Coordinates of C-alpha atoms in Angstrom, one line a residue:
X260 CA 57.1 -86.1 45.1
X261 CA 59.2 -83.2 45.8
X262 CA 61.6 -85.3 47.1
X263 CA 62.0 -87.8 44.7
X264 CA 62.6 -84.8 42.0
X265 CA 65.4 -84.3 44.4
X266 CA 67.0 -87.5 45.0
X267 CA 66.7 -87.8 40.9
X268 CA 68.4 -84.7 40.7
X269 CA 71.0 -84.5 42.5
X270 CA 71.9 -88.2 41.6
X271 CA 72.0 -87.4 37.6
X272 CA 74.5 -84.3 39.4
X273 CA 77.0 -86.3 40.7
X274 CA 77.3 -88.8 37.7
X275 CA 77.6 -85.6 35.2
X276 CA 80.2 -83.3 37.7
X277 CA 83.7 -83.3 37.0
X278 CA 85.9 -85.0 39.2
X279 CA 89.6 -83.7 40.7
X280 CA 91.8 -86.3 41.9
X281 CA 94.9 -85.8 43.5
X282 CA 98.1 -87.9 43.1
X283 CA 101.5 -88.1 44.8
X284 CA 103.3 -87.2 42.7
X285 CA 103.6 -84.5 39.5
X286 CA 105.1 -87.7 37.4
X287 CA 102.0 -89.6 38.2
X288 CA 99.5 -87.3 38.0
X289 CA 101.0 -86.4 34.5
X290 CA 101.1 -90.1 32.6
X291 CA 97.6 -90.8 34.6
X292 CA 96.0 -87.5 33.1
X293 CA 97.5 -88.9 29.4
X294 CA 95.7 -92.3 30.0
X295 CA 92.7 -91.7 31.5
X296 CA 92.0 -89.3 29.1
X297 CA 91.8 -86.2 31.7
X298 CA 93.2 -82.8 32.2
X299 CA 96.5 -82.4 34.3
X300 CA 96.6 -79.0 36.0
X301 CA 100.4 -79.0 36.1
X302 CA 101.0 -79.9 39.6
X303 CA 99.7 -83.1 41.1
X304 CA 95.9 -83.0 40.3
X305 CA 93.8 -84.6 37.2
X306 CA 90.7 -83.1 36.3
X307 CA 88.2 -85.9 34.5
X308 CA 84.8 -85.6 33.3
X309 CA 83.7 -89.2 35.0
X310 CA 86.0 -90.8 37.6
X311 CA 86.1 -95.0 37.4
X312 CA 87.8 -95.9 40.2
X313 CA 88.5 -99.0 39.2
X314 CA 90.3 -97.8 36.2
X315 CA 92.2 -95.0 38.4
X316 CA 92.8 -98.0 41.2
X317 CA 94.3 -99.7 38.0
X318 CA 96.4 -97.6 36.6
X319 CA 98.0 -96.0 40.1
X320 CA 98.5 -99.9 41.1
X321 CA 100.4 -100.1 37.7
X322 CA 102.5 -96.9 38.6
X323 CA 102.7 -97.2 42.4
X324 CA 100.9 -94.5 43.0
X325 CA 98.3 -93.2 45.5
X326 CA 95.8 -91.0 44.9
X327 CA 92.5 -89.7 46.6
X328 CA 89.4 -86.4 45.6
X329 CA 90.4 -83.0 46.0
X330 CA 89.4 -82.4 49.8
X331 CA 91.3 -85.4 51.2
X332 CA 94.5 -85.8 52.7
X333 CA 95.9 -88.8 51.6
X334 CA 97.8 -88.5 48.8
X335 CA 100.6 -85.8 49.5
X336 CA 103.4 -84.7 47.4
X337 CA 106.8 -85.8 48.4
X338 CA 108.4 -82.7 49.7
X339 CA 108.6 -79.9 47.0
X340 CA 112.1 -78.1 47.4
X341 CA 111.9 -74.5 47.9
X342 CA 113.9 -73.8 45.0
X343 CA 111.7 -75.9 42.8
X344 CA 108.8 -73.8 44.0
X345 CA 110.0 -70.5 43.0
X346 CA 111.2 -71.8 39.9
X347 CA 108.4 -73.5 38.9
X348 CA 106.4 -70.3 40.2
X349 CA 108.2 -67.6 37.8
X350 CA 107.8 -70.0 34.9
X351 CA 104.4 -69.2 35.5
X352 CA 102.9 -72.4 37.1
X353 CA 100.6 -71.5 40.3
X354 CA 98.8 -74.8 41.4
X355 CA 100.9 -76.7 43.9
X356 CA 98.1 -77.9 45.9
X357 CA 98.8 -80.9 48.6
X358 CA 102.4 -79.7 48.4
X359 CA 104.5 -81.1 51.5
X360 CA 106.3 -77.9 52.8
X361 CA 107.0 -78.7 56.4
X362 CA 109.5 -76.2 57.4
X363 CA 110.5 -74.9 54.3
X364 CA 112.3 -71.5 54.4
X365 CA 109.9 -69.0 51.6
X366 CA 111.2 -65.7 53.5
X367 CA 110.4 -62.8 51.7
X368 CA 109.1 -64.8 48.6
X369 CA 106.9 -63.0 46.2
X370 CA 103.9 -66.1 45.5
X371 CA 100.6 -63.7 45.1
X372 CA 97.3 -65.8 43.8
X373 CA 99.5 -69.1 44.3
X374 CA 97.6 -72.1 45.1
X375 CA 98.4 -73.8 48.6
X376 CA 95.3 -75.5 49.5
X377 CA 95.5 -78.4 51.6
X378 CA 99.2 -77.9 51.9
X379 CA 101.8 -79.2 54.8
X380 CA 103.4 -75.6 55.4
X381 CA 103.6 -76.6 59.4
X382 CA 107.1 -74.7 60.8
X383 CA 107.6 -73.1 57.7
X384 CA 108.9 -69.5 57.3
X385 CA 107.0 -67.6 55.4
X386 CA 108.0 -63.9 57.0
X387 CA 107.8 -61.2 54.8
X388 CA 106.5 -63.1 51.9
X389 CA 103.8 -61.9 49.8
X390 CA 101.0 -64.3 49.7
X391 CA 98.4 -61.9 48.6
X392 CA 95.2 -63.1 47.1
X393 CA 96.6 -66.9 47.3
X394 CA 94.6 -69.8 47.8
X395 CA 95.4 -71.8 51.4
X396 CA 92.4 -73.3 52.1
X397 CA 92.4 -76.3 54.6
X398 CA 96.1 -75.8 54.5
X399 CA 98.6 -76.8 57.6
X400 CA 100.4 -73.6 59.0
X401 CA 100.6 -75.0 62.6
X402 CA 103.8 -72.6 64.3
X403 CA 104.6 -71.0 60.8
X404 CA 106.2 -68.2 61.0
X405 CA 103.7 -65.5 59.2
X406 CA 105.1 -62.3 60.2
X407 CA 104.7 -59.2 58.4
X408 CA 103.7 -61.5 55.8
X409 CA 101.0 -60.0 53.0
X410 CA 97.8 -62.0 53.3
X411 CA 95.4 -59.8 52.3
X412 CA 92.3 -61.2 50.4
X413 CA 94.0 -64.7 50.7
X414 CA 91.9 -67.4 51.3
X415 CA 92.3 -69.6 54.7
X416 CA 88.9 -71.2 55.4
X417 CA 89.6 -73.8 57.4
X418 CA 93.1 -73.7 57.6
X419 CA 95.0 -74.6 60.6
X420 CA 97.1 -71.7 62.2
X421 CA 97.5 -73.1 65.7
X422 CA 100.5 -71.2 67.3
X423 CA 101.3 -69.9 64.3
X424 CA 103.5 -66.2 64.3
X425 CA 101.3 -63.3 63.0
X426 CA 103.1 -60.2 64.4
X427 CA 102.9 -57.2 61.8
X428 CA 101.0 -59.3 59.2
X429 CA 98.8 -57.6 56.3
X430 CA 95.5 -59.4 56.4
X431 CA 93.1 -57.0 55.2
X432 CA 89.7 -59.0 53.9
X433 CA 91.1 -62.3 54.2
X434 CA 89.1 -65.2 54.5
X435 CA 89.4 -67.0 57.9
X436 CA 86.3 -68.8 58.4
X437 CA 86.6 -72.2 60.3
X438 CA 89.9 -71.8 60.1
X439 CA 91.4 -72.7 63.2
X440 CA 94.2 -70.0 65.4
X441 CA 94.2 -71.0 68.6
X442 CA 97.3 -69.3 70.3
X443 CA 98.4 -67.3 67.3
X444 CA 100.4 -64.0 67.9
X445 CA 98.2 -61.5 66.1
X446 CA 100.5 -58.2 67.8
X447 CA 100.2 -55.6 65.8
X448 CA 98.3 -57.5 62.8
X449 CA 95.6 -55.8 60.8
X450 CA 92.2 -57.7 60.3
X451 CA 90.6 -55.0 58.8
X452 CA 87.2 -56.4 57.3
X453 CA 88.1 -59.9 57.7
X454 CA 85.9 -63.0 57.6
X455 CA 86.6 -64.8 61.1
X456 CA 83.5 -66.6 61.3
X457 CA 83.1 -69.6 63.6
X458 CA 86.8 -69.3 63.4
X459 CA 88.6 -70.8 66.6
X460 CA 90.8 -67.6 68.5
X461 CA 91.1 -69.3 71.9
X462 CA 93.9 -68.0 73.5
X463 CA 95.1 -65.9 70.5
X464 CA 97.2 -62.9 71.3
X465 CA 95.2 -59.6 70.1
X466 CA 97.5 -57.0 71.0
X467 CA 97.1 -53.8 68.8
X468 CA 95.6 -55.7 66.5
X469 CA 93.4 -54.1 64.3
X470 CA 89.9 -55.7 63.6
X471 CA 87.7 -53.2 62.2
X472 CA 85.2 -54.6 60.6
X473 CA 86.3 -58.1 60.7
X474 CA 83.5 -60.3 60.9
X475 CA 83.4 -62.2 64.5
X476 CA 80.2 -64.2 63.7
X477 CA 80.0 -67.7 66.0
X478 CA 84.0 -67.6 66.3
X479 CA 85.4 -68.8 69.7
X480 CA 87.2 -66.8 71.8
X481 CA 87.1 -65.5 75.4
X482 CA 86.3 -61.7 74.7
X483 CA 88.9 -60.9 77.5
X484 CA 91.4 -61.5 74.9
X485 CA 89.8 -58.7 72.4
X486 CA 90.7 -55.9 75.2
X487 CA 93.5 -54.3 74.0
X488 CA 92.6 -55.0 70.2
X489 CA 91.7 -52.1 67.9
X490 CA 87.8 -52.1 66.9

């Protein structure tokens, strides 16, 4: 009985939750918000209070477009200029999620509580930039270059960091759980109260890093590696 309550439940769930769909491109997502009746979030995502996919596989046939649920990879962005970003960023726009970044230069930039989730940012330069309190979930950061960069109380849950450059950086409280940072350079970082769980830190370099009170639950790693980190 209990579990057909369930079943029911969670069924009448899923018909009544809003959907976010993802499109590649900001044109797209824009004219398929205005027909579909649904709310575009500025960037390249629709918010809609019932997806029909035959209706979305309709109209994004119509405008040769591709599209696919928040979460997915499919539909990325052609590649957002870095120019356009900061632009687009001081005229107060945050949400540039799915954005293809892929070795963009962002040096120094100031982006706090921007939105990078599921983003291509592998061999970017992001050194020195403030990315405090921003959103990088499941983002691509493979061999950025993240030094002395302010991370603190970002969020980078499953994000993937392998080899990525994290001398100096500020990531105090940040969320890396699941995220994946195999071989990163940590030197020097500070991990103060940070959520590693079940995080992936084979072969990561912890020298002088500090990791007081950073949250080590089920992460992977080969404790020899934690020697000369500050606990």
């Amino acid at each position: 009985m209990k579990n057909m309550i369930s079943i029911g439940w969670n069924s009448w769930f899923k018909r009544h939750q809003k959907s976010i769909l993802l499109f590649d491109s900001i044109a797209a997502a824009n004219e398929i918000a205005f027909m579909l009746n649904g709310q575009w979030d500025g960037c390249n995502g629709v918010i809609i209070d019932k997806c029909d996919e035959v209706a979305v596989n309709t109209v994004t046939k119509l405008l040769e477009a591709a599209w696919c649920y928040q979460g997915a990879s499919k539909a990325v962005l052609d590649r957002v200029a870095t120019d356009g970003i900061l632009r687009r960023y001081a005229m107060g726009e945050r949400n540039f999620i799915n954005a293809n970044l892929r070795c963009a230069v962002l040096a120094s930039a100031k982006l706090s509580e921007i939105n990078l989730s599921y983003a291509k940012l592998s061999w970017a330069n992001l050194s020195q930039a403030n990315l405090s309190k921003a959103d990088l979930t499941a983002a691509d950061l493979n061999e950025a270059n993240l030094s002395r960069t302010d991370l603190s109380k970002a969020y980078l849950m499953r994000a993937n960091l392998t080899k990525a450059d994290l001398q100096l950086a500020d990531m105090r409280g940040v969320n890396l759980s699941s995220a994946n940072l195999s071989e990163v350079n940590l030197t020097n970082a500070d991990l103060t109260g940070a959520n590693l769980s079940l995080a992936d830190l084979r072969g990561a370099n912890f020298h002088c890093c500090n990791l007081s009170g950073a949250n080590l639950t089920g992460a992977k790693l080969i404790e020899s590696d934690l020697a000369f980190a500050r606990q």
